[in-house]
Amino acid sequence: MLNLAIVSPLIFALFIPFLYKYVRSIHTGWFVLPLPVLLFVYFIQHLPLEPYGQTIPWIPSLGMDFQVYMDGLGLLFSLLITGIGSLVVLYSIYYLPKEKEKLGHFYVYLLLFMGAMLGVVLSDNAMALYLFWELTSFSSFLLIGYWNERERSRYGAQKSMLITVLGGLSLLGGFLLLSVMSGGSYSIRDWIDMADAWPQHPLFLPAMLLILLGAFTKSAQFPFYIWLPDAMEAPTPVSAYLHSATMVKAGIYLVARFTPIFAVSSLWVWLVMGIGMATLCWASFHAARQTDLKGLLAYSTVSQLGLIMSLLGAGALAFHGDPSDRRLYMAAVVAAVFHLINHATFKGSLFMTAGIVDHETGTRDIRRLGGLLSFMPITFTIAVIGSLSMAGVPPFNGFLSKEMFFAAMVQVANAHWFSLDVWGILFPVLAWVGSVFTFLYSLLFVGKTFLGAPKPSEWPKQPHEAPVGMLVAPVVLAVLVIGFGLFPNVLSNAVIAPAADAIVNGVFRQEGLSVHISHWHGWTIEVWMTIGVIVLGVLLYRTFDSWKRVYGAFSQRLSLNHLYDTVVRQMEERSHSLTSRYMTGYVRTYFLYILSAMLALLIVTIVLKVDGEFSLSHLADVGVHELMLVLAALVGTVTTLVAKSRLVAIIALGSVGYTVSLFFVLFRAPDLALTQLVIETISVALFLLCFYHLPKLSRHEKGVRFRLGNALISLGVGALVSVIALLAYSEKNFASIAQYHIENAYEKAAGKNIVNVILVDFRGFDTLFEICVLAIAALGIYALVKLKAPKGENGKYE
Amino acid sequence: MEVVMIIVIGCLFAGATYLMLSKSLLRIIIGTGLLSHGAHLLLLTMGGLKKGAPPLLGVQAEQYVDPVPQALILTAIVISFGVTAFLLVLAYRSYQEIGTDNIEQMRGKEDHD
């Protein structure tokens, strides 16, 4: 059932093109909508959760099965994927007009993604996970490039593809290393069970780094985040779904899933926490400078992903220290899970409001927007709720998880392993700085769009409130933001605790993990940090115009985007110049490569493998008339080489052919001699016929070097053939099958000419196919002779 | 005799390769002709030369020469004739259309047209 749930979107996607083609009057989205809703209902029935797994054999001989496992973490993500998915499909029905858009494509891609993403979070087999992982990259590529007539869309699609697939490959490498370490298992649960013995393994570190690279590229962590802002070229429902709520969290999922294996490593803690924190600060700082609404949200997504990542890094500390310490760092894992949910709700609603603004005014440029409050009050309300939640203001859910984040980072500063007692203080400070900028850009999002003086002259369209259907999805999300903010414990033991338990692999199983989220802990340091954020954030917002020049200090030439562009351009140019250096387009060149390679390989093989003794016995005697024939053949061959005129060359070739037929006579092959004589005569006739139409035998070759090279290679080929023939002749490993044919020719086929019997009887099918080849050649010749280019049409055949 | 034949075969192959490496289409076709002669003789020689009577049961003999290479060669002769004929007509037609028999001038156009 679980396997079926994963593939059901993929199966359903098969029907979308037909639905789109034959039922044009109804928006295709209405057909799609029931599927995520049903899946959401199916997944929510798993609560309260008993983890279970199912296996369908896939390639049993390689240990690869479609093995799924449902635990708290998988369930949390499945609910997000299907829940947000339902809302996004509903929103897209109003966002994408059915008259103009290629809805068939859109929903196929979207369902492809949905199935793939469910596969990522529910697969227990690493190879299946990898397969689905790449499928999410692929569907993301298709969705970003959905408006493929736009140059920016294609650029963004390619960029996301290159970066995430690079990470995907390294992920595959990491999985393979883990599989080697586990002795051939591909089950992630097996790996987790075996992981205790691994930290000393030489492959432990490479595997960890490779998997982290995969996670960081997918989750747009510093310095790989650059693809996410460009991914905003996708339609807004896609941005809300893939590029904020689900796909970019696949990296988070991966880090969470592999925490039990790698958490013992100090490098893991430092990398996950450090990169996460760097991403949070860098991206939130740069979010404030964005002038595109979706660009601002993209940077904000990057920074929030960094926040969750650093919480997971801090959570890995739960594997160290004594049980009381564990409980402290467990709070970080809980915060990560909680913020994951919160981020999906508030960021989803913000993306949808940005989409509404774009849809209703025709622009997303915040320099041209402003004063929309009076035109779209409902959208404004949703945006305020989402932004304040993102900024960490009570009573919204973002406030709760932000407080928990501060608390966790303060705990990190108290840790006394891995040099954290020295450097740990950086984390609360950076977390606070990042949060100030988060607050700032949240205010900018609302303030620059909805407040201030309206600039109707700048707007391509006269704005008005969005249609009700378009508002349903963001309203639902906004209600969730408030609901989770006021009653967080609806989630805590049902969803968050099982997920957190899965991340730490039941470290607390004996003690029992119970999560309780409270709004007020007294005047703790977190509260002061929040107050500081709000005060400084408002101050920065007030004075934004006077200090935003600072951003000018970041040179475009030094940016990561510039680096990416340079690398891609250089790679294209270099590979093109390298390829064009040896792919000349001349058949002759390729023929040279083939011959040289053949020569080199065969010579090496002969030198290495053959002990060099020719044992030539039972040789036939040499007669004088035979020698004369040999001489004739050689003279004929040389004549074809040096002939200046066509006629001489053709006649020389004919003479070689006739000599060969005389050889056949001498060597007791009467049928061959007859056939060769006839064929040679026809050939020469044909040559002479064509000869009339062909140009003079021009030697296009110029220069001695050219000819000398050719001569060397030809001599090499000739010598090599001779050597191989000698070797083959001197080593008779098995008896000829001739005797069978000689004995049975008359018995079984009633023929006395053994060669003929072989051709028409023993090997009759070969002869049949030979006739087919001749027929094809004849047809080809006929077509060539008959087919003429119509004149005056550039010589193209009709 | 076999050794002598093997040397002849080597010469045929060398000559054929040299001709096929040239740029003139007619010489290339002549090269394929030489190549098939060389291959036929190679097959025959590998079966052993003059080791009995011709493979005709009408001839009473203790031993017959190996008939299998002969059957192979018979097939090969016919096929190589087909190939040669096709190549010749191809050369004739392409000379008519393009006006050259230099294969280096026969490069296809670039894809973007």
PDB file of C-alpha atoms in Angstrom, chain A residues 44-223:
ATOM      1  CA  ILE A  44      -2.600  11.327   8.298  1.00  0.00           C
ATOM      2  CA  GLN A  45      -4.329   8.067   9.164  1.00  0.00           C
ATOM      3  CA  HIS A  46      -0.937   6.782  10.214  1.00  0.00           C
ATOM      4  CA  LEU A  47      -1.200   8.912  13.359  1.00  0.00           C
ATOM      5  CA  PRO A  48      -0.374   7.870  16.014  1.00  0.00           C
ATOM      6  CA  LEU A  49       2.514   6.249  14.281  1.00  0.00           C
ATOM      7  CA  GLU A  50       3.850   2.731  14.562  1.00  0.00           C
ATOM      8  CA  PRO A  51       6.900   2.576  12.256  1.00  0.00           C
ATOM      9  CA  TYR A  52       6.657  -0.165   9.676  1.00  0.00           C
ATOM     10  CA  GLY A  53       8.348  -1.167   6.438  1.00  0.00           C
ATOM     11  CA  GLN A  54       7.430  -2.927   3.230  1.00  0.00           C
ATOM     12  CA  THR A  55       9.520  -4.459   0.497  1.00  0.00           C
ATOM     13  CA  ILE A  56       8.835  -5.199  -3.126  1.00  0.00           C
ATOM     14  CA  PRO A  57      11.699  -7.033  -4.858  1.00  0.00           C
ATOM     15  CA  TRP A  58      13.200  -5.007  -7.641  1.00  0.00           C
ATOM     16  CA  ILE A  59      16.634  -6.362  -8.593  1.00  0.00           C
ATOM     17  CA  PRO A  60      17.121  -9.005  -5.892  1.00  0.00           C
ATOM     18  CA  SER A  61      20.372 -10.277  -7.373  1.00  0.00           C
ATOM     19  CA  LEU A  62      21.985  -6.888  -6.687  1.00  0.00           C
ATOM     20  CA  GLY A  63      20.364  -6.452  -3.290  1.00  0.00           C
ATOM     21  CA  MET A  64      18.217  -3.639  -4.608  1.00  0.00           C
ATOM     22  CA  ASP A  65      14.586  -3.646  -3.613  1.00  0.00           C
ATOM     23  CA  PHE A  66      11.858  -1.097  -3.601  1.00  0.00           C
ATOM     24  CA  GLN A  67      12.010  -1.066   0.147  1.00  0.00           C
ATOM     25  CA  VAL A  68       9.979   1.548   1.975  1.00  0.00           C
ATOM     26  CA  TYR A  69       9.941   2.436   5.617  1.00  0.00           C
ATOM     27  CA  MET A  70       7.502   4.689   7.394  1.00  0.00           C
ATOM     28  CA  ASP A  71       8.763   6.400  10.509  1.00  0.00           C
ATOM     29  CA  GLY A  72       8.201   9.773  12.121  1.00  0.00           C
ATOM     30  CA  LEU A  73      10.559  11.632   9.810  1.00  0.00           C
ATOM     31  CA  GLY A  74       9.148  10.070   6.655  1.00  0.00           C
ATOM     32  CA  LEU A  75       5.604  10.713   7.814  1.00  0.00           C
ATOM     33  CA  LEU A  76       6.325  14.369   8.592  1.00  0.00           C
ATOM     34  CA  PHE A  77       7.726  14.934   5.127  1.00  0.00           C
ATOM     35  CA  SER A  78       4.937  12.939   3.478  1.00  0.00           C
ATOM     36  CA  LEU A  79       2.358  15.116   5.195  1.00  0.00           C
ATOM     37  CA  LEU A  80       4.189  18.242   4.044  1.00  0.00           C
ATOM     38  CA  ILE A  81       4.484  16.976   0.490  1.00  0.00           C
ATOM     39  CA  THR A  82       0.861  15.997   0.135  1.00  0.00           C
ATOM     40  CA  GLY A  83      -0.589  18.784   2.289  1.00  0.00           C
ATOM     41  CA  ILE A  84       1.292  21.672   0.703  1.00  0.00           C
ATOM     42  CA  GLY A  85       0.904  19.829  -2.601  1.00  0.00           C
ATOM     43  CA  SER A  86      -2.898  19.934  -2.333  1.00  0.00           C
ATOM     44  CA  LEU A  87      -2.884  23.652  -1.569  1.00  0.00           C
ATOM     45  CA  VAL A  88      -0.418  24.387  -4.364  1.00  0.00           C
ATOM     46  CA  VAL A  89      -2.486  22.500  -6.920  1.00  0.00           C
ATOM     47  CA  LEU A  90      -5.570  24.392  -5.805  1.00  0.00           C
ATOM     48  CA  TYR A  91      -3.680  27.692  -6.056  1.00  0.00           C
ATOM     49  CA  SER A  92      -2.249  26.825  -9.463  1.00  0.00           C
ATOM     50  CA  ILE A  93      -5.758  26.297 -10.865  1.00  0.00           C
ATOM     51  CA  TYR A  94      -6.368  30.008 -10.451  1.00  0.00           C
ATOM     52  CA  TYR A  95      -2.802  31.091 -11.114  1.00  0.00           C
ATOM     53  CA  LEU A  96      -2.339  29.409 -14.498  1.00  0.00           C
ATOM     54  CA  PRO A  97      -5.110  30.308 -16.954  1.00  0.00           C
ATOM     55  CA  LYS A  98      -6.283  27.242 -18.837  1.00  0.00           C
ATOM     56  CA  GLU A  99      -6.498  29.134 -22.110  1.00  0.00           C
ATOM     57  CA  LYS A 100      -2.851  30.106 -22.343  1.00  0.00           C
ATOM     58  CA  GLU A 101      -0.742  27.616 -20.463  1.00  0.00           C
ATOM     59  CA  LYS A 102       0.506  24.130 -21.367  1.00  0.00           C
ATOM     60  CA  LEU A 103      -1.295  22.617 -18.393  1.00  0.00           C
ATOM     61  CA  GLY A 104      -0.726  19.061 -19.571  1.00  0.00           C
ATOM     62  CA  HIS A 105       3.015  19.510 -19.223  1.00  0.00           C
ATOM     63  CA  PHE A 106       2.752  21.388 -15.969  1.00  0.00           C
ATOM     64  CA  TYR A 107       0.763  18.803 -14.065  1.00  0.00           C
ATOM     65  CA  VAL A 108       2.757  15.891 -15.432  1.00  0.00           C
ATOM     66  CA  TYR A 109       5.931  17.519 -14.097  1.00  0.00           C
ATOM     67  CA  LEU A 110       4.262  18.372 -10.807  1.00  0.00           C
ATOM     68  CA  LEU A 111       2.996  14.824 -10.258  1.00  0.00           C
ATOM     69  CA  LEU A 112       6.357  13.454 -11.297  1.00  0.00           C
ATOM     70  CA  PHE A 113       7.899  15.564  -8.606  1.00  0.00           C
ATOM     71  CA  MET A 114       5.326  14.597  -6.007  1.00  0.00           C
ATOM     72  CA  GLY A 115       5.888  10.888  -6.526  1.00  0.00           C
ATOM     73  CA  ALA A 116       9.656  11.304  -6.610  1.00  0.00           C
ATOM     74  CA  MET A 117       9.704  13.344  -3.426  1.00  0.00           C
ATOM     75  CA  LEU A 118       7.517  10.819  -1.591  1.00  0.00           C
ATOM     76  CA  GLY A 119       9.961   8.202  -2.824  1.00  0.00           C
ATOM     77  CA  VAL A 120      12.920  10.130  -1.412  1.00  0.00           C
ATOM     78  CA  VAL A 121      11.480  10.453   2.065  1.00  0.00           C
ATOM     79  CA  LEU A 122       9.989   6.964   2.334  1.00  0.00           C
ATOM     80  CA  SER A 123      12.616   4.780   0.644  1.00  0.00           C
ATOM     81  CA  ASP A 124      14.751   2.706   2.902  1.00  0.00           C
ATOM     82  CA  ASN A 125      16.832   1.337   0.065  1.00  0.00           C
ATOM     83  CA  ALA A 126      19.594   3.811  -0.714  1.00  0.00           C
ATOM     84  CA  MET A 127      19.562   3.090  -4.439  1.00  0.00           C
ATOM     85  CA  ALA A 128      15.823   3.684  -4.624  1.00  0.00           C
ATOM     86  CA  LEU A 129      16.354   6.876  -2.648  1.00  0.00           C
ATOM     87  CA  TYR A 130      19.037   7.967  -5.086  1.00  0.00           C
ATOM     88  CA  LEU A 131      16.800   7.221  -8.054  1.00  0.00           C
ATOM     89  CA  PHE A 132      13.972   9.303  -6.628  1.00  0.00           C
ATOM     90  CA  TRP A 133      16.445  11.995  -5.600  1.00  0.00           C
ATOM     91  CA  GLU A 134      17.598  12.461  -9.178  1.00  0.00           C
ATOM     92  CA  LEU A 135      14.015  12.364 -10.323  1.00  0.00           C
ATOM     93  CA  THR A 136      13.255  15.346  -8.097  1.00  0.00           C
ATOM     94  CA  SER A 137      16.199  17.234  -9.620  1.00  0.00           C
ATOM     95  CA  PHE A 138      14.919  16.333 -13.032  1.00  0.00           C
ATOM     96  CA  SER A 139      11.333  17.406 -12.414  1.00  0.00           C
ATOM     97  CA  SER A 140      12.620  20.592 -10.808  1.00  0.00           C
ATOM     98  CA  PHE A 141      14.610  21.235 -13.986  1.00  0.00           C
ATOM     99  CA  LEU A 142      11.494  20.768 -16.087  1.00  0.00           C
ATOM    100  CA  LEU A 143       9.397  23.008 -13.869  1.00  0.00           C
ATOM    101  CA  ILE A 144      11.936  25.828 -13.712  1.00  0.00           C
ATOM    102  CA  GLY A 145      12.187  25.703 -17.478  1.00  0.00           C
ATOM    103  CA  TYR A 146       8.409  25.515 -17.807  1.00  0.00           C
ATOM    104  CA  TRP A 147       8.244  28.829 -19.626  1.00  0.00           C
ATOM    105  CA  ASN A 148      11.003  27.614 -21.883  1.00  0.00           C
ATOM    106  CA  GLU A 149      10.594  30.470 -24.322  1.00  0.00           C
ATOM    107  CA  ARG A 150      12.227  32.725 -21.726  1.00  0.00           C
ATOM    108  CA  GLU A 151      15.981  32.868 -21.731  1.00  0.00           C
ATOM    109  CA  ARG A 152      16.177  33.317 -17.941  1.00  0.00           C
ATOM    110  CA  SER A 153      14.062  30.213 -17.397  1.00  0.00           C
ATOM    111  CA  ARG A 154      16.392  28.090 -19.452  1.00  0.00           C
ATOM    112  CA  TYR A 155      19.404  29.548 -17.684  1.00  0.00           C
ATOM    113  CA  GLY A 156      17.901  28.906 -14.253  1.00  0.00           C
ATOM    114  CA  ALA A 157      16.850  25.391 -15.191  1.00  0.00           C
ATOM    115  CA  GLN A 158      20.299  24.502 -16.434  1.00  0.00           C
ATOM    116  CA  LYS A 159      21.955  25.997 -13.398  1.00  0.00           C
ATOM    117  CA  SER A 160      19.794  24.090 -10.947  1.00  0.00           C
ATOM    118  CA  MET A 161      20.282  20.919 -12.933  1.00  0.00           C
ATOM    119  CA  LEU A 162      24.072  21.209 -13.046  1.00  0.00           C
ATOM    120  CA  ILE A 163      24.443  21.995  -9.362  1.00  0.00           C
ATOM    121  CA  THR A 164      21.930  19.531  -7.961  1.00  0.00           C
ATOM    122  CA  VAL A 165      22.969  16.708 -10.242  1.00  0.00           C
ATOM    123  CA  LEU A 166      26.582  17.286  -9.260  1.00  0.00           C
ATOM    124  CA  GLY A 167      25.446  16.818  -5.688  1.00  0.00           C
ATOM    125  CA  GLY A 168      23.363  13.830  -6.712  1.00  0.00           C
ATOM    126  CA  LEU A 169      26.377  12.092  -8.188  1.00  0.00           C
ATOM    127  CA  SER A 170      28.418  12.675  -5.081  1.00  0.00           C
ATOM    128  CA  LEU A 171      25.504  11.326  -3.066  1.00  0.00           C
ATOM    129  CA  LEU A 172      25.602   8.164  -5.146  1.00  0.00           C
ATOM    130  CA  GLY A 173      29.311   7.897  -4.425  1.00  0.00           C
ATOM    131  CA  GLY A 174      28.625   8.272  -0.707  1.00  0.00           C
ATOM    132  CA  PHE A 175      25.956   5.568  -0.817  1.00  0.00           C
ATOM    133  CA  LEU A 176      28.284   3.201  -2.627  1.00  0.00           C
ATOM    134  CA  LEU A 177      31.004   3.766  -0.037  1.00  0.00           C
ATOM    135  CA  LEU A 178      28.537   3.085   2.770  1.00  0.00           C
ATOM    136  CA  SER A 179      27.408  -0.032   0.971  1.00  0.00           C
ATOM    137  CA  VAL A 180      31.009  -1.207   0.744  1.00  0.00           C
ATOM    138  CA  MET A 181      31.483  -0.504   4.446  1.00  0.00           C
ATOM    139  CA  SER A 182      28.374  -2.477   5.314  1.00  0.00           C
ATOM    140  CA  GLY A 183      29.402  -5.437   3.197  1.00  0.00           C
ATOM    141  CA  GLY A 184      26.924  -4.972   0.390  1.00  0.00           C
ATOM    142  CA  SER A 185      23.746  -3.861   2.084  1.00  0.00           C
ATOM    143  CA  TYR A 186      21.718  -1.012   0.652  1.00  0.00           C
ATOM    144  CA  SER A 187      19.241  -0.644   3.468  1.00  0.00           C
ATOM    145  CA  ILE A 188      19.641   2.616   5.377  1.00  0.00           C
ATOM    146  CA  ARG A 189      18.256   1.009   8.537  1.00  0.00           C
ATOM    147  CA  ASP A 190      20.880  -1.723   8.275  1.00  0.00           C
ATOM    148  CA  TRP A 191      23.533   0.950   7.970  1.00  0.00           C
ATOM    149  CA  ILE A 192      22.257   2.754  11.052  1.00  0.00           C
ATOM    150  CA  ASP A 193      22.336  -0.511  13.001  1.00  0.00           C
ATOM    151  CA  MET A 194      25.910  -1.196  11.924  1.00  0.00           C
ATOM    152  CA  ALA A 195      27.168   2.360  12.292  1.00  0.00           C
ATOM    153  CA  ASP A 196      28.726   1.963  15.737  1.00  0.00           C
ATOM    154  CA  ALA A 197      31.810   0.251  14.343  1.00  0.00           C
ATOM    155  CA  TRP A 198      32.346   2.675  11.481  1.00  0.00           C
ATOM    156  CA  PRO A 199      34.022   5.843  12.744  1.00  0.00           C
ATOM    157  CA  GLN A 200      37.456   4.184  12.500  1.00  0.00           C
ATOM    158  CA  HIS A 201      36.832   2.941   8.960  1.00  0.00           C
ATOM    159  CA  PRO A 202      39.025   4.675   6.326  1.00  0.00           C
ATOM    160  CA  LEU A 203      35.981   5.203   4.092  1.00  0.00           C
ATOM    161  CA  PHE A 204      33.955   6.861   6.841  1.00  0.00           C
ATOM    162  CA  LEU A 205      35.199  10.370   6.161  1.00  0.00           C
ATOM    163  CA  PRO A 206      34.911  10.302   2.335  1.00  0.00           C
ATOM    164  CA  ALA A 207      31.409   8.842   2.587  1.00  0.00           C
ATOM    165  CA  MET A 208      30.391  11.571   4.995  1.00  0.00           C
ATOM    166  CA  LEU A 209      31.778  14.370   2.837  1.00  0.00           C
ATOM    167  CA  LEU A 210      30.152  13.021  -0.309  1.00  0.00           C
ATOM    168  CA  ILE A 211      26.753  12.713   1.341  1.00  0.00           C
ATOM    169  CA  LEU A 212      27.050  16.187   2.808  1.00  0.00           C
ATOM    170  CA  LEU A 213      27.892  17.585  -0.625  1.00  0.00           C
ATOM    171  CA  GLY A 214      24.715  16.017  -1.953  1.00  0.00           C
ATOM    172  CA  ALA A 215      22.668  17.450   0.907  1.00  0.00           C
ATOM    173  CA  PHE A 216      24.193  20.930   0.704  1.00  0.00           C
ATOM    174  CA  THR A 217      23.695  21.308  -3.048  1.00  0.00           C
ATOM    175  CA  LYS A 218      20.099  20.147  -2.836  1.00  0.00           C
ATOM    176  CA  SER A 219      19.255  22.331   0.135  1.00  0.00           C
ATOM    177  CA  ALA A 220      20.961  25.360  -1.403  1.00  0.00           C
ATOM    178  CA  GLN A 221      23.539  25.811   1.344  1.00  0.00           C
ATOM    179  CA  PHE A 222      26.454  28.213   1.035  1.00  0.00           C
ATOM    180  CA  PRO A 223      28.226  28.253  -1.465  1.00  0.00           C
TER     181      PRO A 223
END
